[in-house]
Short mmCIF file of C-alpha atoms in Angstrom, two decimals:
data_model
loop_
_atom_site.label_atom_id
_atom_site.label_comp_id
_atom_site.label_asym_id
_atom_site.label_seq_id
_atom_site.Cartn_x
_atom_site.Cartn_y
_atom_site.Cartn_z
CA UNK A 14 15.16 84.20 -22.54
CA UNK A 15 14.22 81.77 -19.76
CA UNK A 16 10.70 81.80 -18.52
CA UNK A 17 10.18 83.56 -15.18
CA UNK A 18 8.22 82.15 -12.22
CA UNK A 19 7.24 84.04 -9.08
CA UNK A 20 6.81 81.77 -6.05
CA UNK A 21 5.51 83.16 -2.76
CA UNK A 22 3.50 80.73 -0.66
CA UNK A 23 2.32 80.24 2.88
CA UNK A 24 1.54 76.55 2.36
CA UNK A 25 4.86 75.04 1.26
CA UNK A 26 3.51 71.55 0.60
CA UNK A 27 5.37 70.10 -2.41
CA UNK A 28 7.06 73.44 -3.09
CA UNK A 29 10.70 72.33 -3.27
CA UNK A 30 10.09 69.38 -5.59
CA UNK A 31 7.88 71.53 -7.83
CA UNK A 32 10.45 74.34 -8.03
CA UNK A 33 13.20 71.81 -8.72
CA UNK A 34 11.30 70.48 -11.73
CA UNK A 35 10.62 74.00 -12.99
CA UNK A 36 14.30 74.79 -12.92
CA UNK A 37 15.89 71.51 -13.99
CA UNK A 38 13.31 70.21 -16.47
CA UNK A 39 11.96 73.43 -17.97
CA UNK A 40 14.69 76.02 -17.37
CA UNK A 41 12.64 78.55 -15.36
CA UNK A 42 14.22 81.42 -13.47
CA UNK A 43 12.66 81.90 -10.06
CA UNK A 44 12.02 85.00 -8.00
CA UNK A 45 10.66 84.65 -4.52
CA UNK A 46 10.05 86.49 -1.26
CA UNK A 47 10.42 85.95 2.48
CA UNK A 48 10.23 82.44 3.85
CA UNK A 49 9.63 80.93 0.41
CA UNK A 50 12.98 82.25 -0.83
CA UNK A 51 14.71 80.88 2.28
CA UNK A 52 13.13 77.45 1.77
CA UNK A 53 14.23 77.29 -1.87
CA UNK A 54 17.76 78.48 -1.10
CA UNK A 55 18.08 75.94 1.70
CA UNK A 56 17.19 73.25 -0.85
CA UNK A 57 20.04 74.44 -3.08
CA UNK A 58 17.84 75.94 -5.77
CA UNK A 59 18.80 79.14 -7.62
CA UNK A 60 16.42 81.89 -6.58
CA UNK A 61 16.41 85.70 -6.75
CA UNK A 62 14.82 87.48 -3.82
CA UNK A 63 12.01 89.84 -4.78
CA UNK A 64 13.80 92.68 -3.00
CA UNK A 65 16.90 92.13 -5.17
CA UNK A 66 14.78 91.88 -8.32
CA UNK A 67 12.84 95.09 -7.62
CA UNK A 68 15.71 96.99 -6.02
CA UNK A 69 13.37 97.82 -3.14
CA UNK A 70 13.79 96.29 0.31
CA UNK A 71 10.99 94.60 2.20
CA UNK A 72 9.58 97.21 4.58
CA UNK A 73 7.13 97.55 7.44
CA UNK A 74 8.12 94.22 8.90
CA UNK A 75 7.27 92.41 5.68
CA UNK A 76 3.90 94.09 5.10
CA UNK A 77 5.26 95.45 1.80
CA UNK A 78 7.28 93.03 -0.31
CA UNK A 79 5.71 92.41 -3.71
CA UNK A 80 3.68 95.61 -4.19
CA UNK A 81 6.02 96.98 -6.86
CA UNK A 82 5.71 97.90 -10.59
CA UNK A 83 8.39 95.34 -11.58
CA UNK A 84 6.19 92.63 -10.08
CA UNK A 85 2.75 93.78 -11.15
CA UNK A 86 3.94 95.10 -14.49
CA UNK A 87 5.41 91.67 -15.25
CA UNK A 88 2.13 90.03 -14.23
CA UNK A 89 -0.37 92.36 -15.90
CA UNK A 90 1.37 93.08 -19.20
CA UNK A 91 -0.47 91.90 -22.31
CA UNK A 92 1.93 90.25 -24.73
CA UNK A 93 -0.30 91.14 -27.71
CA UNK A 94 -0.05 94.91 -27.14
CA UNK A 95 3.16 96.56 -28.44
CA UNK A 96 2.72 99.48 -26.04
CA UNK A 97 2.70 97.09 -23.06
CA UNK A 98 5.84 95.38 -24.31
CA UNK A 99 7.46 98.78 -24.85
CA UNK A 100 6.67 99.74 -21.24
CA UNK A 101 8.27 96.53 -19.98
CA UNK A 102 11.43 97.17 -22.00
CA UNK A 103 11.67 100.79 -20.90
CA UNK A 104 11.24 99.85 -17.20
CA UNK A 105 13.53 96.79 -17.39
CA UNK A 106 10.64 94.51 -16.40
CA UNK A 107 10.59 90.83 -17.36
CA UNK A 108 7.20 89.33 -18.18
CA UNK A 109 6.22 86.72 -15.59
CA UNK A 110 4.97 83.41 -16.99
CA UNK A 111 3.98 81.62 -13.79
CA UNK A 112 2.75 82.92 -10.44
CA UNK A 113 2.49 80.50 -7.51
CA UNK A 114 0.87 82.17 -4.53
CA UNK A 115 -1.30 81.08 -1.63
CA UNK A 116 -2.27 83.29 1.23
CA UNK A 117 -1.49 83.89 4.88
CA UNK A 118 -3.28 81.33 7.10
CA UNK A 119 -6.02 83.66 8.32
CA UNK A 120 -8.64 80.98 8.94
CA UNK A 121 -6.16 78.71 10.69
CA UNK A 122 -5.18 81.62 12.92
CA UNK A 123 -8.71 82.58 14.00
CA UNK A 124 -9.49 78.91 14.70
CA UNK A 125 -6.91 78.88 17.50
CA UNK A 126 -8.18 79.33 21.08
CA UNK A 127 -7.61 82.78 22.53
CA UNK A 128 -6.68 84.48 19.26
CA UNK A 129 -6.80 88.26 19.52
CA UNK A 130 -8.04 90.77 16.97
CA UNK A 131 -4.45 91.97 16.57
CA UNK A 132 -3.29 88.43 15.79
CA UNK A 133 -6.04 88.07 13.21
CA UNK A 134 -5.29 91.41 11.54
CA UNK A 135 -1.64 90.48 11.02
CA UNK A 136 -2.74 87.39 9.09
CA UNK A 137 -4.70 89.43 6.54
CA UNK A 138 -2.65 89.10 3.37
CA UNK A 139 -2.41 92.13 1.07
CA UNK A 140 0.33 91.50 -1.46
CA UNK A 141 -0.73 87.88 -1.99
CA UNK A 142 -4.33 88.59 -3.06
CA UNK A 143 -3.11 91.45 -5.24
CA UNK A 144 -0.80 89.09 -7.12
CA UNK A 145 -3.40 86.33 -7.32
CA UNK A 146 -6.07 88.65 -8.70
CA UNK A 147 -3.70 90.33 -11.16
CA UNK A 148 -2.51 86.95 -12.43
CA UNK A 149 -6.05 85.59 -12.69
CA UNK A 150 -7.12 88.66 -14.67
CA UNK A 151 -4.28 88.13 -17.14
CA UNK A 152 -4.73 84.37 -17.60
CA UNK A 153 -4.42 84.90 -21.36
CA UNK A 154 -0.70 85.49 -20.82
CA UNK A 155 0.34 83.54 -17.72
CA UNK A 156 -0.68 80.84 -15.25
CA UNK A 157 -1.70 81.35 -11.61
CA UNK A 158 -1.47 78.40 -9.20
CA UNK A 159 -2.88 78.90 -5.71
CA UNK A 160 -3.05 75.32 -4.44
CA UNK A 161 -0.31 72.67 -4.25
CA UNK A 162 -2.69 70.13 -5.76
CA UNK A 163 -2.37 72.04 -9.07
CA UNK A 164 1.41 71.54 -9.38
CA UNK A 165 1.28 68.11 -11.00
CA UNK A 166 -1.31 69.12 -13.58
CA UNK A 167 0.72 72.20 -14.55
CA UNK A 168 3.88 70.13 -15.07
CA UNK A 169 1.92 67.68 -17.21
CA UNK A 170 0.67 70.61 -19.32
CA UNK A 171 4.27 71.70 -19.92
CA UNK A 172 5.35 68.17 -20.80
CA UNK A 173 2.46 67.67 -23.19
CA UNK A 174 2.30 71.08 -24.88
CA UNK A 175 5.45 73.00 -24.00
CA UNK A 176 3.24 75.49 -22.20
CA UNK A 177 -0.03 75.57 -20.30
CA UNK A 178 -3.04 75.59 -22.59
CA UNK A 179 -5.45 78.52 -22.54
CA UNK A 180 -8.19 76.24 -21.18
CA UNK A 181 -5.94 75.20 -18.30
CA UNK A 182 -4.96 78.81 -17.57
CA UNK A 183 -8.59 79.95 -17.58
CA UNK A 184 -9.56 77.20 -15.16
CA UNK A 185 -6.67 78.22 -12.90
CA UNK A 186 -7.94 81.80 -13.08
CA UNK A 187 -11.37 80.66 -11.90
CA UNK A 188 -9.84 78.73 -9.00
CA UNK A 189 -7.76 81.78 -8.09
CA UNK A 190 -10.76 84.11 -7.92
CA UNK A 191 -12.60 81.52 -5.82
CA UNK A 192 -9.56 81.40 -3.54
CA UNK A 193 -9.48 85.15 -2.95
CA UNK A 194 -13.26 85.35 -2.65
CA UNK A 195 -13.27 82.66 0.04
CA UNK A 196 -10.36 84.37 1.81
CA UNK A 197 -12.06 87.77 1.82
CA UNK A 198 -15.32 86.21 2.97
CA UNK A 199 -13.58 84.58 5.92
CA UNK A 200 -12.11 87.94 6.93
CA UNK A 201 -15.46 89.69 6.54
CA UNK A 202 -17.24 87.00 8.56
CA UNK A 203 -14.68 87.29 11.35
CA UNK A 204 -14.85 91.09 11.46
CA UNK A 205 -18.66 90.97 11.41
CA UNK A 206 -18.51 89.10 14.70
CA UNK A 207 -16.48 91.93 16.22
CA UNK A 208 -19.17 94.49 15.47
CA UNK A 209 -22.92 94.97 15.05
CA UNK A 210 -23.21 92.98 11.81
CA UNK A 211 -25.68 94.04 9.13
CA UNK A 212 -24.64 91.32 6.70
CA UNK A 213 -23.87 87.61 6.86
CA UNK A 214 -21.15 85.99 4.79
CA UNK A 215 -21.11 82.31 3.93
CA UNK A 216 -18.63 80.58 1.63
CA UNK A 217 -17.70 76.97 1.15
CA UNK A 218 -15.29 74.76 -0.73
CA UNK A 219 -16.86 71.81 -2.49
CA UNK A 220 -15.78 68.52 -0.97
CA UNK A 221 -17.63 66.36 -3.45
CA UNK A 222 -20.57 66.10 -5.78
CA UNK A 223 -23.27 63.88 -4.30
CA UNK A 224 -25.17 61.36 -6.40
CA UNK A 225 -28.36 63.35 -5.78
CA UNK A 226 -30.18 65.23 -3.05
CA UNK A 227 -33.18 64.14 -1.00
CA UNK A 228 -34.63 62.62 -4.18
CA UNK A 229 -32.98 61.35 -7.38
CA UNK A 230 -34.18 64.32 -9.46
CA UNK A 231 -32.42 66.82 -7.16
CA UNK A 232 -28.74 67.63 -7.72
CA UNK A 233 -26.58 68.12 -4.62
CA UNK A 234 -23.03 68.78 -3.43
CA UNK A 235 -21.20 68.84 -0.10
CA UNK A 236 -19.28 71.98 0.86
CA UNK A 237 -16.82 72.65 3.65
CA UNK A 238 -16.86 76.05 5.33
CA UNK A 239 -13.47 77.44 6.29
CA UNK A 240 -9.95 76.35 5.45
CA UNK A 241 -9.61 74.27 8.62
CA UNK A 242 -11.27 70.89 8.33
CA UNK A 243 -13.80 70.50 11.13
CA UNK A 244 -17.02 68.59 11.61
CA UNK A 245 -17.81 65.97 9.00
CA UNK A 246 -14.97 67.12 6.75
CA UNK A 247 -12.62 65.95 9.53
CA UNK A 248 -14.21 62.50 9.75
CA UNK A 249 -12.40 59.43 8.45
CA UNK A 250 -14.53 57.03 6.44
CA UNK A 251 -13.10 53.58 7.00
CA UNK A 252 -15.35 51.65 4.63
CA UNK A 253 -18.59 51.63 2.70
CA UNK A 254 -20.19 53.45 -0.20
CA UNK A 255 -19.96 57.19 -0.72
CA UNK A 256 -22.02 59.28 1.66
CA UNK A 257 -25.30 60.55 0.25
CA UNK A 258 -27.13 63.80 0.94
CA UNK A 259 -29.62 62.01 3.20
CA UNK A 260 -26.79 60.16 4.97
CA UNK A 261 -25.11 63.44 5.84
CA UNK A 262 -28.32 65.07 7.03
CA UNK A 263 -29.10 62.09 9.26
CA UNK A 264 -25.52 61.83 10.46
CA UNK A 265 -25.70 65.43 11.61
CA UNK A 266 -28.94 64.71 13.49
CA UNK A 267 -27.23 61.72 15.13
CA UNK A 268 -24.14 63.78 16.00
CA UNK A 269 -26.22 66.53 17.58
CA UNK A 270 -27.93 64.03 19.89
CA UNK A 271 -24.79 62.14 20.89
CA UNK A 272 -23.05 65.48 21.56
CA UNK A 273 -25.46 65.87 24.49
CA UNK A 274 -23.76 62.85 26.09
CA UNK A 275 -20.09 63.60 25.39
CA UNK A 276 -19.13 63.52 29.06
CA UNK A 277 -21.79 61.03 30.19
CA UNK A 278 -21.96 57.26 30.45
CA UNK A 279 -21.93 55.24 27.21
CA UNK A 280 -24.74 56.37 24.91
CA UNK A 281 -26.10 55.40 21.51
CA UNK A 282 -28.70 56.80 19.16
CA UNK A 283 -30.26 55.47 15.97
CA UNK A 284 -31.64 58.01 13.50
CA UNK A 285 -34.28 57.46 10.86
CA UNK A 286 -35.44 60.33 8.66
CA UNK A 287 -33.79 62.91 10.94
CA UNK A 288 -35.53 61.68 14.12
CA UNK A 289 -34.27 59.28 16.78
CA UNK A 290 -36.11 55.97 16.65
CA UNK A 291 -34.05 54.70 19.57
CA UNK A 292 -31.66 56.32 22.04
CA UNK A 293 -30.22 54.86 25.21
CA UNK A 294 -27.48 54.90 27.81
CA UNK A 295 -25.84 51.81 29.28
CA UNK A 296 -23.01 50.50 31.41
CA UNK A 297 -21.09 49.71 28.20
CA UNK A 298 -21.35 51.04 24.66
CA UNK A 299 -22.55 47.62 23.54
CA UNK A 300 -25.37 47.70 26.09
CA UNK A 301 -26.30 51.25 25.08
CA UNK A 302 -26.54 50.24 21.41
CA UNK A 303 -28.57 47.09 22.15
CA UNK A 304 -31.03 49.12 24.25
CA UNK A 305 -31.34 51.78 21.53
CA UNK A 306 -31.87 49.12 18.86
CA UNK A 307 -34.48 47.22 20.86
CA UNK A 308 -36.38 50.46 21.55
CA UNK A 309 -37.69 50.29 17.97
CA UNK A 310 -35.98 47.51 16.05
CA UNK A 311 -38.37 47.86 13.12
CA UNK A 312 -37.49 51.51 12.49
CA UNK A 313 -33.79 50.87 13.19
CA UNK A 314 -33.57 48.89 9.91
CA UNK A 315 -31.60 51.09 7.51
CA UNK A 316 -30.83 53.58 10.26
CA UNK A 317 -27.88 55.81 11.14
CA UNK A 318 -26.05 54.98 14.39
CA UNK A 319 -23.97 57.35 16.52
CA UNK A 320 -22.02 56.26 19.60
CA UNK A 321 -20.19 58.33 22.21
CA UNK A 322 -17.53 55.65 22.77
CA UNK A 323 -15.16 53.78 20.48
CA UNK A 324 -16.64 50.73 18.76
CA UNK A 325 -15.46 47.56 20.50
CA UNK A 326 -15.75 43.93 19.43
CA UNK A 327 -19.07 43.35 21.20
CA UNK A 328 -20.66 46.43 19.66
CA UNK A 329 -19.29 45.66 16.19
CA UNK A 330 -20.78 42.18 16.36
CA UNK A 331 -24.16 43.63 17.30
CA UNK A 332 -23.97 46.19 14.49
CA UNK A 333 -23.54 43.45 11.88
CA UNK A 334 -26.83 41.79 12.82
CA UNK A 335 -29.05 44.23 10.93
CA UNK A 336 -28.93 46.46 7.88
CA UNK A 337 -27.61 49.93 8.74
CA UNK A 338 -26.63 52.81 6.48
CA UNK A 339 -23.93 54.47 8.60
CA UNK A 340 -22.16 54.18 11.94
CA UNK A 341 -20.13 56.99 13.50
CA UNK A 342 -18.08 56.88 16.68
CA UNK A 343 -15.07 58.73 18.14
CA UNK A 344 -12.88 55.67 17.57
CA UNK A 345 -12.80 51.97 16.75
CA UNK A 346 -10.80 49.00 18.00
CA UNK A 347 -8.79 47.17 15.29
CA UNK A 348 -10.61 43.88 15.95
CA UNK A 349 -13.96 45.66 15.72
CA UNK A 350 -12.96 47.19 12.39
CA UNK A 351 -12.20 43.75 11.02
CA UNK A 352 -15.63 42.48 12.11
CA UNK A 353 -17.44 45.38 10.42
CA UNK A 354 -15.64 44.73 7.13
CA UNK A 355 -18.06 41.84 6.64
CA UNK A 356 -20.67 44.54 5.95
CA UNK A 357 -18.98 46.03 2.89
CA UNK A 358 -21.69 48.59 2.12
CA UNK A 359 -21.94 49.84 5.70
CA UNK A 360 -20.40 53.29 5.94
CA UNK A 361 -18.19 53.38 9.05
CA UNK A 362 -16.89 56.78 10.12
CA UNK A 363 -14.57 57.89 12.89
CA UNK A 364 -15.10 61.46 14.10
CA UNK A 365 -12.99 62.10 17.22
CA UNK A 366 -14.83 65.29 18.18
CA UNK A 367 -18.54 64.60 17.98
CA UNK A 368 -19.36 67.69 20.02
CA UNK A 369 -18.14 70.25 17.47
CA UNK A 370 -21.31 71.49 15.76
CA UNK A 371 -22.34 74.51 13.73
CA UNK A 372 -22.62 77.82 15.57
CA UNK A 373 -25.45 79.04 13.36
CA UNK A 374 -28.41 77.44 11.64
CA UNK A 375 -29.08 78.68 8.11
CA UNK A 376 -32.28 78.13 6.16
CA UNK A 377 -33.05 79.46 2.70
CA UNK A 378 -36.33 81.15 1.93
CA UNK A 379 -37.51 82.78 -1.30
CA UNK A 380 -35.33 85.81 -1.94
CA UNK A 381 -32.97 85.26 0.98
CA UNK A 382 -32.13 83.17 4.00
CA UNK A 383 -32.60 83.05 7.76
CA UNK A 384 -29.79 82.76 10.29
CA UNK A 385 -30.18 81.84 13.92
CA UNK A 386 -27.80 80.84 16.69
CA UNK A 387 -27.55 77.08 17.15
CA UNK A 388 -29.69 75.59 19.91
CA UNK A 389 -26.65 74.49 21.88
CA UNK A 390 -27.75 75.52 25.38
CA UNK A 391 -26.74 72.92 27.96
CA UNK A 392 -29.55 71.50 30.09
CA UNK A 393 -29.20 72.48 33.76
CA UNK A 394 -31.61 70.67 36.11
CA UNK A 395 -30.57 73.02 38.92
CA UNK A 396 -32.46 75.79 37.11
CA UNK A 397 -35.64 73.77 36.64
CA UNK A 398 -38.81 74.58 38.57
CA UNK A 399 -40.33 71.73 40.58
CA UNK A 400 -43.91 72.94 40.32
CA UNK A 401 -45.99 70.02 41.61
CA UNK A 402 -46.67 68.87 45.14
CA UNK A 403 -44.93 65.62 44.32
CA UNK A 404 -41.18 66.13 43.79
CA UNK A 405 -38.92 64.00 41.60
CA UNK A 406 -36.65 61.44 43.21
CA UNK A 407 -32.96 61.60 42.24
CA UNK A 408 -33.56 58.65 39.89
CA UNK A 409 -36.53 60.38 38.28
CA UNK A 410 -34.57 63.62 37.89
CA UNK A 411 -31.80 61.75 36.06
CA UNK A 412 -34.39 60.13 33.78
CA UNK A 413 -36.09 63.49 33.18
CA UNK A 414 -32.74 64.93 32.10
CA UNK A 415 -32.16 62.05 29.68
CA UNK A 416 -35.63 62.44 28.17
CA UNK A 417 -35.21 66.21 27.88
CA UNK A 418 -31.88 65.86 26.05
CA UNK A 419 -33.43 63.52 23.49
CA UNK A 420 -36.65 65.52 23.07
CA UNK A 421 -34.59 68.58 22.13
CA UNK A 422 -33.59 66.84 18.89
CA UNK A 423 -36.98 65.47 17.82
CA UNK A 424 -38.97 67.36 15.19
CA UNK A 425 -41.76 69.50 16.68
CA UNK A 426 -44.29 68.89 17.99
CA UNK A 427 -42.19 66.44 19.97
CA UNK A 428 -43.08 64.03 22.76
CA UNK A 429 -40.54 61.50 24.08
CA UNK A 430 -41.26 58.74 26.60
CA UNK A 431 -38.31 57.08 28.33
CA UNK A 432 -37.55 54.54 30.98
CA UNK A 433 -34.25 53.14 32.23
CA UNK A 434 -32.41 55.77 30.10
CA UNK A 435 -34.01 54.36 26.96
CA UNK A 436 -36.57 55.83 24.58
CA UNK A 437 -39.68 53.68 24.54
CA UNK A 438 -41.95 56.06 22.64
CA UNK A 439 -41.27 58.94 20.24
CA UNK A 440 -43.95 61.19 18.76
CA UNK A 441 -42.43 63.53 16.17
CA UNK A 442 -43.55 66.26 13.81
CA UNK A 443 -47.27 66.17 14.42
CA UNK A 444 -49.50 69.16 13.84
CA UNK A 445 -50.73 69.11 17.45
CA UNK A 446 -49.12 68.02 20.70
CA UNK A 447 -51.94 65.65 21.60
CA UNK A 448 -51.24 63.72 18.38
CA UNK A 449 -47.54 63.44 19.21
CA UNK A 450 -48.36 62.30 22.76
CA UNK A 451 -50.73 59.63 21.46
CA UNK A 452 -48.11 58.25 19.06
CA UNK A 453 -45.39 58.16 21.75
CA UNK A 454 -47.66 56.59 24.38
CA UNK A 455 -49.10 54.04 21.97
CA UNK A 456 -45.58 53.03 21.02
CA UNK A 457 -44.58 52.73 24.69
CA UNK A 458 -47.66 50.64 25.48
CA UNK A 459 -47.53 48.86 28.83
CA UNK A 460 -43.95 50.07 29.31
CA UNK A 461 -45.30 53.60 29.85
CA UNK A 462 -46.24 52.66 33.42
CA UNK A 463 -43.82 54.53 35.68
CA UNK A 464 -42.05 56.12 32.69
CA UNK A 465 -41.04 59.72 32.01
CA UNK A 466 -42.57 62.01 29.37
CA UNK A 467 -40.79 65.01 27.83
CA UNK A 468 -42.39 67.69 25.67
CA UNK A 469 -40.37 70.18 23.61
CA UNK A 470 -43.05 72.88 24.02
CA UNK A 471 -45.56 73.83 26.65
CA UNK A 472 -48.98 72.21 27.04
CA UNK A 473 -51.67 74.71 25.97
CA UNK A 474 -54.28 72.62 27.79
CA UNK A 475 -54.24 69.90 30.42
CA UNK A 476 -55.41 67.17 27.99
CA UNK A 477 -51.90 65.82 27.32
CA UNK A 478 -51.26 65.59 31.06
CA UNK A 479 -54.42 63.54 31.55
CA UNK A 480 -53.55 61.33 28.56
CA UNK A 481 -50.09 60.75 30.03
CA UNK A 482 -51.51 59.89 33.45
CA UNK A 483 -53.96 57.41 31.93
CA UNK A 484 -51.01 55.64 30.28
CA UNK A 485 -49.15 55.41 33.62
CA UNK A 486 -46.56 58.20 33.18
CA UNK A 487 -45.00 59.13 36.53
CA UNK A 488 -43.23 62.41 35.69
CA UNK A 489 -43.29 65.09 33.00
CA UNK A 490 -40.67 67.60 31.90
CA UNK A 491 -41.76 70.52 29.73
CA UNK A 492 -40.73 74.17 29.20
CA UNK A 493 -43.79 75.85 30.66
CA UNK A 494 -44.80 79.32 29.55
CA UNK A 495 -48.43 78.70 28.63
CA UNK A 496 -51.19 80.98 29.89
CA UNK A 497 -52.74 77.75 31.19
CA UNK A 498 -49.68 76.32 32.94
CA UNK A 499 -51.66 76.30 36.18
CA UNK A 500 -54.27 74.01 34.59
CA UNK A 501 -51.57 71.49 33.66
CA UNK A 502 -49.94 71.74 37.08
CA UNK A 503 -53.31 71.30 38.79
CA UNK A 504 -54.03 68.22 36.68
CA UNK A 505 -50.60 66.77 37.55
CA UNK A 506 -51.30 67.35 41.27
CA UNK A 507 -54.74 65.79 40.96
CA UNK A 508 -53.31 62.72 39.23
CA UNK A 509 -50.17 62.37 41.39
CA UNK A 510 -47.69 63.12 38.61
CA UNK A 511 -44.36 64.93 39.04
CA UNK A 512 -43.97 67.94 36.74
CA UNK A 513 -40.89 70.09 36.21
CA UNK A 514 -40.61 73.21 34.06
CA UNK A 515 -37.29 73.91 32.31
CA UNK A 516 -38.04 77.47 31.17
CA UNK A 517 -36.40 76.58 27.85
CA UNK A 518 -38.28 75.63 24.67
CA UNK A 519 -36.68 73.39 22.04
CA UNK A 520 -38.76 73.66 18.88
CA UNK A 521 -37.09 71.97 15.91
CA UNK A 522 -38.67 72.68 12.52
#
């Protein structure tokens, strides 16, 4: 008797060619349901509809098609048990040798703007997961394929061995259970957001093994969340070595900063060890990059660059003048791409949507993990308090906004000094705010005169204000909220410094 294959897929990539080879090269009979059957018939392939095979029509608008003993009996029967084989014969059920199933596009559906709960519910597959799980359980007797990228390997197994090996079938079973687990997790995560959630579900599909983690003795891998490629999984790497763990961490830090300037003038940032060593805006993207580079050219060596405009010839030429690890931009001109090819090891990525970041931050701790909403609040100077006698000029207010946007993405305690929409001093990750201020102001040097200072947290005392004034700072932006805010404001008034309070803190640990 011919071998029997059940094909019922949402993703029809490569389906017709695969089914054709099953039939013509290996003599399979095919049963299929719904749109899959229509696709195969339209291609001229012999196929029996599931409803004809079971003798039961599809009902409830297609909600019930394959939930039938002739289907699940053929999948679950053990060929080594005479009583199972007797049941099949008595019920006129053929054993199924191959099941090819992938599931309704639930994740693609919920990714669409304006999707309703009703829309999402209708994309929850029932019969598909039942068949996948039943087939995966019985891998000793049949093969389950749930991804088109498995078709070629299965055909090679048949050509080499006449049938799929047990090792191949077991691996397919593992992939199938991962497939249904990821699918169920996506549904649970979506439904959690519709209610008061008491659990948090996170699943990912491995994109690639990484050479190592932060250090060579640490193993690491890169996972994509969701079936729809977004974020870095949607980036195109045009050239360069494989991305490392540290590259990806720094690229995300660079993306998060440049996302602040999506709708602004040309902007560039250079990241080193997860902090910006130089960030700037300019009339052109080339000018923005040159300003960011010159802000701290020493630290920029081996850095990660993010741009909010496509890379043009002028910018590409500038990028080749120093050693950089990665460059990411929303696009690149063909001539610029040719120029960058001279730097073969430079990783060049195109990510059209640099603003699409994670909605939650997740951090593991012993015995569990922490989840918080992403710090994606948009700065609104109209909500800021102008608390000093001296008020900011329009030019100062624009500079304060620039400094505040950058300071948000510097490790706490964070102090950023800027002038002419360029960072000239960055104090990051110190154990006290005075230490961060000293580092930033020392780096700025004489350029601090007339510059802007931003602090990610409030000043607990007025010492940082006095230090800033002594360096020549003209205006300060900080969240406020200290019991001693009035001391800092009084010091600013005494020293003739503008101070604005944002009411928003941006700690970054």
